[in-house]
Each structure stands twice: as structure tokens, then as C-alpha cells.
């Protein structure tokens, strides 16, 4: 519970930091850019050959509340057929995302940009994306420095050296765009930072699926940017509520490429009023720099492990001594 609480707090703080900085800087950085017809791209875009209407089984909030009630409830009962069924359901959903949705995303993004080209708005979108990408990258650097300042305090070590030790995990995440695929490298780098095996082997796999601070930062920043360029009202209360709910949704996001934005699509629609075209543009923006968010996520996992080391002294059984681990020579 402590690890999950720290992971949620980290995501929320990153989201609030991104929200505050975006509201302050983006109106000035975007220079009055506007995409007026984004909400109605069908007026001038290529018509679809056919359409299939698939109504949702649940509403967004119904699905979120139900999933968390069932998830928490399953931890309170004995392991049995019901829990096994939900584990298999999770496997089915992840496989569908990996085998169908993610491979088709480039085609979907191509169609989105093709429609924007026909509308004459492609350069506005590209200029907006480049501006926001630079801002997001700068914010991820600040976030990692802050996380490892806390980690250095927890371990009594130089935070910059600890962050440098995590470089192989960062680079591996850049290449894979998957928190789950980076777990072995992240775990090894974390142990080399002096984290006991018992804590590293527990915290890193757990945080790979529940700690998505970099993804929260990216989604929040791009959401504000799209609201600005489309002329949507910036309701501070709704945006803050969105950040807190986004932190919860990120815990449930699968650790696969693009998993975070797919999990956040419903919250974008329900909290911020994003239409189908705006959500599609969010997906395109997120996928464009997905690897940087993933790299921030996994690198931050090492900082959480350091905090748990300080908070857990004398409370965890097992090997609590840091062992020597070989140098990582490649990513």
C-alpha cells in the first residue's frame, strides 16, 4: 500500500506541475494558434467507406468505479475461480491492445493527419506539437531531478550519480516504449544504486504498471495544448479533477506501448469534453513521444525504490543488504 500511495502521489504531483506550467506558458508559446474545425473534421475530410457503431458496454465513470471496486474486492477474498477469470480477462484485453489496436494506430494517425492536411491545418498542428514536445521534454528533466533529489536524501547518496546509474533503464525504455519490457534492466540498475534486493524485486515490477508519472505529465500538457488551440474553455476546477482522476486511471493502464493514452481516452471525454477528433489528436500527439514518457516512468521507479528502502528499514523480512551487481554494458 505504501508503494502504491507513493506512486499515486508522484503521478499526481507531476500532473499538477504540468498543469500549472502549461497554463502559464502554453498560451504564450502557442502564439494564438487555432484549429477551428477540429471538432467537425467530417465536413471536409475523406468520407469513410463504411462505419460500424459499437456502443460502449458501460459508461466511462461506471466502468472506472466498477473496475476499482472489483479489483479491491478481489484482494479481500480467497483466490478462486472468480479471480482466475479476471486474470484471464486482463490477459485477453492486453493481447487485443498489443495485437490489434497498437499495430493499427499508425494507420489511424495517418488518417488523422491526412484529414488535417485537407483542412489546411496540418502546419498549425505540427507547430503546436513541436512546441509542446520541447516543453514536455524540459518538464521530464525537472521531474527526474526532483525525484532523485528525494532518492538521494533517502539513501544518503549523490542524487546525480544515482540518476546516472539509471541511464541504461532510461535508454532501454526509449527503445522499447514499454515499462514491462524494461523491468529487468530497471531492476538491475536500481540494485546498483544500493537498493536491497528484497525491495528492488518488489517495487520495480509493481511500479512498472502503477507509476506513470511521465505519462500523466505528457497527457496533461497535451490536453491543455489542444484545449487552447481548439478554443475550448480552460476550467481550472475541471482540469484539477482531471489530473486526480488521471492518476487513478494510470494505475490501471497496461504497461504496453500506448497503453496509458488508451486508458485515459475515456477520462478526456468525460472530464474535459473531448470529442472523437480531439481524442484522436491526443492519441497521435502521445504516440509521437511515447518513449520519452515511458523512460521517465521507469527511471522514476528507481527513486520510489529508494524511498521505500528508507521507510522500510526493519519492517521487511528477507535480504535487506545491497549486493554487488555487474555493470550493465548495453541496452
GROMACS .gro file of C-alpha atoms in nm:
model
  331
    1UNK     CA    1   0.000   0.000   0.000
    2UNK     CA    2   0.285   0.239   0.079
    3UNK     CA    3   0.443   0.181  -0.263
    4UNK     CA    4   0.110   0.236  -0.439
    5UNK     CA    5   0.049   0.551  -0.236
    6UNK     CA    6   0.390   0.698  -0.323
    7UNK     CA    7   0.341   0.606  -0.691
    8UNK     CA    8  -0.001   0.776  -0.698
    9UNK     CA    9   0.134   1.084  -0.518
   10UNK     CA   10   0.423   1.105  -0.765
   11UNK     CA   11   0.185   1.090  -1.063
   12UNK     CA   12  -0.047   1.349  -0.911
   13UNK     CA   13   0.235   1.592  -0.831
   14UNK     CA   14   0.374   1.556  -1.184
   15UNK     CA   15   0.029   1.615  -1.330
   16UNK     CA   16  -0.029   1.926  -1.118
   17UNK     CA   17   0.319   2.055  -1.203
   18UNK     CA   18   0.249   2.003  -1.574
   19UNK     CA   19  -0.093   2.167  -1.543
   20UNK     CA   20   0.041   2.477  -1.368
   21UNK     CA   21   0.332   2.521  -1.609
   22UNK     CA   22   0.114   2.455  -1.914
   23UNK     CA   23  -0.148   2.710  -1.813
   24UNK     CA   24   0.126   2.966  -1.755
   25UNK     CA   25   0.347   2.902  -2.061
   26UNK     CA   26   0.141   2.746  -2.340
   27UNK     CA   27  -0.088   3.044  -2.411
   28UNK     CA   28   0.227   3.248  -2.473
   29UNK     CA   29   0.425   2.976  -2.652
   30UNK     CA   30   0.149   2.879  -2.895
   31UNK     CA   31   0.110   3.239  -3.011
   32UNK     CA   32  -0.265   3.236  -3.073
   33UNK     CA   33  -0.262   2.921  -3.293
   34UNK     CA   34  -0.612   2.793  -3.367
   35UNK     CA   35  -0.762   2.476  -3.516
   36UNK     CA   36  -1.122   2.585  -3.562
   37UNK     CA   37  -1.275   2.282  -3.735
   38UNK     CA   38  -1.113   2.004  -3.536
   39UNK     CA   39  -1.440   1.900  -3.375
   40UNK     CA   40  -1.608   1.853  -3.715
   41UNK     CA   41  -1.341   1.705  -3.943
   42UNK     CA   42  -1.601   1.511  -4.143
   43UNK     CA   43  -1.715   1.838  -4.303
   44UNK     CA   44  -1.408   1.847  -4.528
   45UNK     CA   45  -1.226   1.517  -4.469
   46UNK     CA   46  -1.240   1.195  -4.666
   47UNK     CA   47  -1.560   1.002  -4.602
   48UNK     CA   48  -1.528   0.650  -4.461
   49UNK     CA   49  -1.611   0.350  -4.680
   50UNK     CA   50  -1.827   0.209  -4.402
   51UNK     CA   51  -1.895   0.270  -4.035
   52UNK     CA   52  -1.966   0.028  -3.751
   53UNK     CA   53  -2.142   0.169  -3.447
   54UNK     CA   54  -2.027  -0.011  -3.130
   55UNK     CA   55  -2.198   0.136  -2.823
   56UNK     CA   56  -1.997   0.101  -2.500
   57UNK     CA   57  -2.095  -0.172  -2.257
   58UNK     CA   58  -2.060   0.076  -1.968
   59UNK     CA   59  -2.030   0.449  -1.933
   60UNK     CA   60  -1.681   0.578  -1.858
   61UNK     CA   61  -1.736   0.651  -1.489
   62UNK     CA   62  -1.937   0.331  -1.441
   63UNK     CA   63  -1.653   0.127  -1.586
   64UNK     CA   64  -1.390   0.302  -1.374
   65UNK     CA   65  -1.578   0.266  -1.047
   66UNK     CA   66  -1.673  -0.095  -1.123
   67UNK     CA   67  -1.316  -0.190  -1.212
   68UNK     CA   68  -1.170  -0.047  -0.894
   69UNK     CA   69  -1.443  -0.196  -0.675
   70UNK     CA   70  -1.384  -0.538  -0.827
   71UNK     CA   71  -1.004  -0.501  -0.814
   72UNK     CA   72  -1.002  -0.408  -0.447
   73UNK     CA   73  -1.272  -0.664  -0.366
   74UNK     CA   74  -1.075  -0.948  -0.525
   75UNK     CA   75  -0.787  -0.879  -0.287
   76UNK     CA   76  -1.020  -0.931   0.010
   77UNK     CA   77  -1.147  -1.277  -0.082
   78UNK     CA   78  -0.978  -1.612  -0.120
   79UNK     CA   79  -0.816  -1.686  -0.452
   80UNK     CA   80  -1.053  -1.889  -0.666
   81UNK     CA   81  -1.234  -1.917  -0.997
   82UNK     CA   82  -1.353  -1.553  -0.998
   83UNK     CA   83  -1.003  -1.414  -0.955
   84UNK     CA   84  -0.865  -1.651  -1.216
   85UNK     CA   85  -1.136  -1.538  -1.458
   86UNK     CA   86  -1.041  -1.173  -1.418
   87UNK     CA   87  -0.671  -1.254  -1.462
   88UNK     CA   88  -0.758  -1.426  -1.790
   89UNK     CA   89  -0.978  -1.130  -1.891
   90UNK     CA   90  -0.685  -0.897  -1.828
   91UNK     CA   91  -0.466  -1.117  -2.050
   92UNK     CA   92  -0.727  -1.101  -2.328
   93UNK     CA   93  -0.751  -0.721  -2.308
   94UNK     CA   94  -0.372  -0.676  -2.311
   95UNK     CA   95  -0.336  -0.913  -2.608
   96UNK     CA   96  -0.605  -0.724  -2.801
   97UNK     CA   97  -0.423  -0.397  -2.736
   98UNK     CA   98  -0.086  -0.545  -2.840
   99UNK     CA   99  -0.205  -0.743  -3.143
  100UNK     CA  100  -0.480  -0.522  -3.290
  101UNK     CA  101  -0.505  -0.169  -3.151
  102UNK     CA  102  -0.135  -0.075  -3.137
  103UNK     CA  103  -0.049  -0.208  -3.488
  104UNK     CA  104  -0.344  -0.012  -3.632
  105UNK     CA  105  -0.257   0.313  -3.452
  106UNK     CA  106  -0.010   0.433  -3.721
  107UNK     CA  107  -0.285   0.394  -3.983
  108UNK     CA  108  -0.530   0.582  -3.763
  109UNK     CA  109  -0.278   0.861  -3.703
  110UNK     CA  110  -0.204   0.879  -4.076
  111UNK     CA  111  -0.575   0.924  -4.145
  112UNK     CA  112  -0.598   1.193  -3.879
  113UNK     CA  113  -0.310   1.392  -4.032
  114UNK     CA  114  -0.441   1.334  -4.384
  115UNK     CA  115  -0.771   1.492  -4.282
  116UNK     CA  116  -0.589   1.786  -4.121
  117UNK     CA  117  -0.388   1.832  -4.442
  118UNK     CA  118  -0.709   1.852  -4.644
  119UNK     CA  119  -0.843   2.106  -4.395
  120UNK     CA  120  -0.528   2.316  -4.440
  121UNK     CA  121  -0.440   2.292  -4.071
  122UNK     CA  122  -0.151   2.046  -4.074
  123UNK     CA  123   0.124   2.306  -4.022
  124UNK     CA  124  -0.060   2.456  -3.727
  125UNK     CA  125  -0.081   2.111  -3.569
  126UNK     CA  126   0.285   2.028  -3.639
  127UNK     CA  127   0.400   2.361  -3.499
  128UNK     CA  128   0.187   2.307  -3.190
  129UNK     CA  129   0.323   1.956  -3.140
  130UNK     CA  130   0.686   2.065  -3.170
  131UNK     CA  131   0.635   2.343  -2.915
  132UNK     CA  132   0.463   2.112  -2.668
  133UNK     CA  133   0.720   1.834  -2.719
  134UNK     CA  134   1.002   2.071  -2.623
  135UNK     CA  135   0.810   2.181  -2.314
  136UNK     CA  136   0.733   1.822  -2.214
  137UNK     CA  137   1.096   1.715  -2.251
  138UNK     CA  138   1.209   2.004  -2.031
  139UNK     CA  139   0.950   1.914  -1.767
  140UNK     CA  140   1.058   1.548  -1.762
  141UNK     CA  141   1.415   1.659  -1.686
  142UNK     CA  142   1.291   1.872  -1.394
  143UNK     CA  143   1.074   1.585  -1.266
  144UNK     CA  144   1.361   1.334  -1.271
  145UNK     CA  145   1.592   1.577  -1.092
  146UNK     CA  146   1.327   1.633  -0.823
  147UNK     CA  147   1.260   1.259  -0.785
  148UNK     CA  148   1.627   1.178  -0.744
  149UNK     CA  149   1.681   1.467  -0.506
  150UNK     CA  150   1.432   1.283  -0.282
  151UNK     CA  151   1.601   0.950  -0.358
  152UNK     CA  152   1.944   1.092  -0.272
  153UNK     CA  153   1.806   1.218   0.060
  154UNK     CA  154   1.655   0.876   0.132
  155UNK     CA  155   1.976   0.686   0.056
  156UNK     CA  156   2.230   0.946   0.169
  157UNK     CA  157   2.395   0.935  -0.173
  158UNK     CA  158   2.468   1.178  -0.456
  159UNK     CA  159   2.137   1.210  -0.647
  160UNK     CA  160   2.308   1.289  -0.979
  161UNK     CA  161   2.518   0.972  -0.955
  162UNK     CA  162   2.205   0.771  -0.875
  163UNK     CA  163   2.030   0.921  -1.178
  164UNK     CA  164   2.330   0.846  -1.400
  165UNK     CA  165   2.326   0.484  -1.284
  166UNK     CA  166   1.966   0.459  -1.411
  167UNK     CA  167   2.071   0.569  -1.762
  168UNK     CA  168   2.062   0.213  -1.910
  169UNK     CA  169   1.700   0.176  -1.795
  170UNK     CA  170   1.614   0.516  -1.945
  171UNK     CA  171   1.773   0.427  -2.280
  172UNK     CA  172   1.610   0.083  -2.288
  173UNK     CA  173   1.268   0.240  -2.230
  174UNK     CA  174   1.335   0.484  -2.515
  175UNK     CA  175   1.385   0.186  -2.744
  176UNK     CA  176   1.101  -0.036  -2.624
  177UNK     CA  177   0.834   0.222  -2.520
  178UNK     CA  178   0.723  -0.043  -2.271
  179UNK     CA  179   0.758  -0.026  -1.893
  180UNK     CA  180   0.702  -0.402  -1.864
  181UNK     CA  181   0.973  -0.487  -2.116
  182UNK     CA  182   1.224  -0.268  -1.930
  183UNK     CA  183   1.171  -0.431  -1.587
  184UNK     CA  184   1.490  -0.648  -1.589
  185UNK     CA  185   1.717  -0.354  -1.676
  186UNK     CA  186   1.540  -0.118  -1.434
  187UNK     CA  187   1.570  -0.374  -1.154
  188UNK     CA  188   1.942  -0.425  -1.213
  189UNK     CA  189   2.013  -0.050  -1.228
  190UNK     CA  190   1.811   0.005  -0.910
  191UNK     CA  191   2.013  -0.259  -0.723
  192UNK     CA  192   2.336  -0.095  -0.838
  193UNK     CA  193   2.214   0.221  -0.664
  194UNK     CA  194   2.234   0.036  -0.334
  195UNK     CA  195   1.869  -0.069  -0.312
  196UNK     CA  196   1.833  -0.405  -0.130
  197UNK     CA  197   1.727  -0.698  -0.346
  198UNK     CA  198   1.412  -0.761  -0.144
  199UNK     CA  199   1.282  -0.409  -0.214
  200UNK     CA  200   1.401  -0.376  -0.574
  201UNK     CA  201   1.247  -0.709  -0.675
  202UNK     CA  202   0.913  -0.599  -0.531
  203UNK     CA  203   0.893  -0.227  -0.611
  204UNK     CA  204   1.018  -0.222  -0.972
  205UNK     CA  205   0.772  -0.478  -1.121
  206UNK     CA  206   0.485  -0.318  -0.925
  207UNK     CA  207   0.571   0.038  -1.025
  208UNK     CA  208   0.609  -0.065  -1.390
  209UNK     CA  209   0.229  -0.089  -1.403
  210UNK     CA  210   0.115   0.168  -1.143
  211UNK     CA  211   0.372   0.451  -1.158
  212UNK     CA  212   0.320   0.653  -1.477
  213UNK     CA  213   0.430   1.000  -1.370
  214UNK     CA  214   0.583   1.079  -1.710
  215UNK     CA  215   0.268   0.967  -1.891
  216UNK     CA  216   0.050   1.178  -1.661
  217UNK     CA  217   0.272   1.479  -1.732
  218UNK     CA  218   0.253   1.427  -2.109
  219UNK     CA  219  -0.122   1.371  -2.124
  220UNK     CA  220  -0.194   1.675  -1.907
  221UNK     CA  221   0.030   1.903  -2.112
  222UNK     CA  222  -0.106   1.792  -2.450
  223UNK     CA  223  -0.463   1.811  -2.323
  224UNK     CA  224  -0.414   2.176  -2.223
  225UNK     CA  225  -0.244   2.250  -2.558
  226UNK     CA  226  -0.531   2.101  -2.758
  227UNK     CA  227  -0.787   2.287  -2.548
  228UNK     CA  228  -0.603   2.613  -2.619
  229UNK     CA  229  -0.570   2.566  -2.996
  230UNK     CA  230  -0.931   2.449  -3.035
  231UNK     CA  231  -1.073   2.733  -2.826
  232UNK     CA  232  -1.214   2.511  -2.552
  233UNK     CA  233  -1.268   2.684  -2.214
  234UNK     CA  234  -0.993   2.621  -1.960
  235UNK     CA  235  -1.191   2.534  -1.649
  236UNK     CA  236  -0.933   2.512  -1.368
  237UNK     CA  237  -1.160   2.303  -1.144
  238UNK     CA  238  -1.229   2.051  -1.420
  239UNK     CA  239  -0.859   2.032  -1.509
  240UNK     CA  240  -0.754   1.968  -1.148
  241UNK     CA  241  -1.021   1.699  -1.115
  242UNK     CA  242  -0.897   1.552  -1.443
  243UNK     CA  243  -0.542   1.528  -1.307
  244UNK     CA  244  -0.654   1.347  -0.991
  245UNK     CA  245  -0.868   1.102  -1.187
  246UNK     CA  246  -0.591   1.057  -1.443
  247UNK     CA  247  -0.359   0.946  -1.162
  248UNK     CA  248  -0.609   0.676  -1.071
  249UNK     CA  249  -0.658   0.567  -1.432
  250UNK     CA  250  -0.282   0.543  -1.487
  251UNK     CA  251  -0.267   0.276  -1.216
  252UNK     CA  252  -0.496   0.061  -1.428
  253UNK     CA  253  -0.317   0.132  -1.758
  254UNK     CA  254  -0.140  -0.169  -1.917
  255UNK     CA  255   0.238  -0.149  -1.938
  256UNK     CA  256   0.244  -0.171  -2.318
  257UNK     CA  257   0.324   0.097  -2.580
  258UNK     CA  258   0.033   0.342  -2.596
  259UNK     CA  259  -0.147   0.179  -2.303
  260UNK     CA  260  -0.164   0.499  -2.097
  261UNK     CA  261  -0.337   0.713  -2.359
  262UNK     CA  262  -0.585   0.438  -2.442
  263UNK     CA  263  -0.677   0.414  -2.072
  264UNK     CA  264  -0.706   0.794  -2.048
  265UNK     CA  265  -0.931   0.839  -2.352
  266UNK     CA  266  -1.250   0.798  -2.151
  267UNK     CA  267  -1.140   1.047  -1.885
  268UNK     CA  268  -1.055   1.304  -2.153
  269UNK     CA  269  -1.407   1.275  -2.287
  270UNK     CA  270  -1.592   1.270  -1.955
  271UNK     CA  271  -1.393   1.535  -1.763
  272UNK     CA  272  -1.276   1.774  -2.036
  273UNK     CA  273  -1.543   1.721  -2.301
  274UNK     CA  274  -1.303   1.599  -2.572
  275UNK     CA  275  -1.479   1.482  -2.886
  276UNK     CA  276  -1.371   1.192  -3.105
  277UNK     CA  277  -1.143   1.407  -3.320
  278UNK     CA  278  -0.977   1.572  -3.018
  279UNK     CA  279  -0.915   1.232  -2.857
  280UNK     CA  280  -0.768   1.111  -3.186
  281UNK     CA  281  -0.534   1.408  -3.195
  282UNK     CA  282  -0.435   1.335  -2.835
  283UNK     CA  283  -0.350   0.976  -2.932
  284UNK     CA  284  -0.139   1.099  -3.224
  285UNK     CA  285   0.042   1.350  -3.002
  286UNK     CA  286   0.105   1.096  -2.728
  287UNK     CA  287   0.231   0.819  -2.955
  288UNK     CA  288   0.474   1.064  -3.119
  289UNK     CA  289   0.679   1.085  -2.797
  290UNK     CA  290   0.556   0.779  -2.611
  291UNK     CA  291   0.908   0.656  -2.544
  292UNK     CA  292   1.009   0.971  -2.351
  293UNK     CA  293   0.717   0.931  -2.111
  294UNK     CA  294   0.794   0.563  -2.062
  295UNK     CA  295   1.161   0.642  -1.995
  296UNK     CA  296   1.058   0.896  -1.730
  297UNK     CA  297   0.822   0.641  -1.575
  298UNK     CA  298   1.078   0.362  -1.535
  299UNK     CA  299   1.357   0.593  -1.422
  300UNK     CA  300   1.130   0.731  -1.152
  301UNK     CA  301   1.062   0.376  -1.033
  302UNK     CA  302   1.419   0.365  -0.904
  303UNK     CA  303   1.354   0.678  -0.694
  304UNK     CA  304   1.044   0.518  -0.539
  305UNK     CA  305   1.251   0.210  -0.453
  306UNK     CA  306   1.499   0.436  -0.274
  307UNK     CA  307   1.221   0.598  -0.069
  308UNK     CA  308   1.079   0.257   0.020
  309UNK     CA  309   1.426   0.149   0.135
  310UNK     CA  310   1.433   0.433   0.387
  311UNK     CA  311   1.073   0.381   0.502
  312UNK     CA  312   1.102   0.001   0.529
  313UNK     CA  313   1.414  -0.044   0.740
  314UNK     CA  314   1.348  -0.313   0.999
  315UNK     CA  315   0.999  -0.385   0.866
  316UNK     CA  316   1.066  -0.626   0.578
  317UNK     CA  317   1.198  -0.978   0.611
  318UNK     CA  318   1.448  -1.114   0.363
  319UNK     CA  319   1.776  -0.992   0.220
  320UNK     CA  320   1.795  -0.622   0.310
  321UNK     CA  321   2.160  -0.581   0.221
  322UNK     CA  322   2.260  -0.436  -0.113
  323UNK     CA  323   2.456  -0.687  -0.316
  324UNK     CA  324   2.717  -0.614  -0.581
  325UNK     CA  325   2.569  -0.630  -0.927
  326UNK     CA  326   2.757  -0.640  -1.257
  327UNK     CA  327   2.786  -0.337  -1.478
  328UNK     CA  328   2.519  -0.302  -1.749
  329UNK     CA  329   2.712  -0.287  -2.076
  330UNK     CA  330   2.427  -0.243  -2.320
  331UNK     CA  331   2.064  -0.150  -2.356
   0.00000   0.00000   0.00000
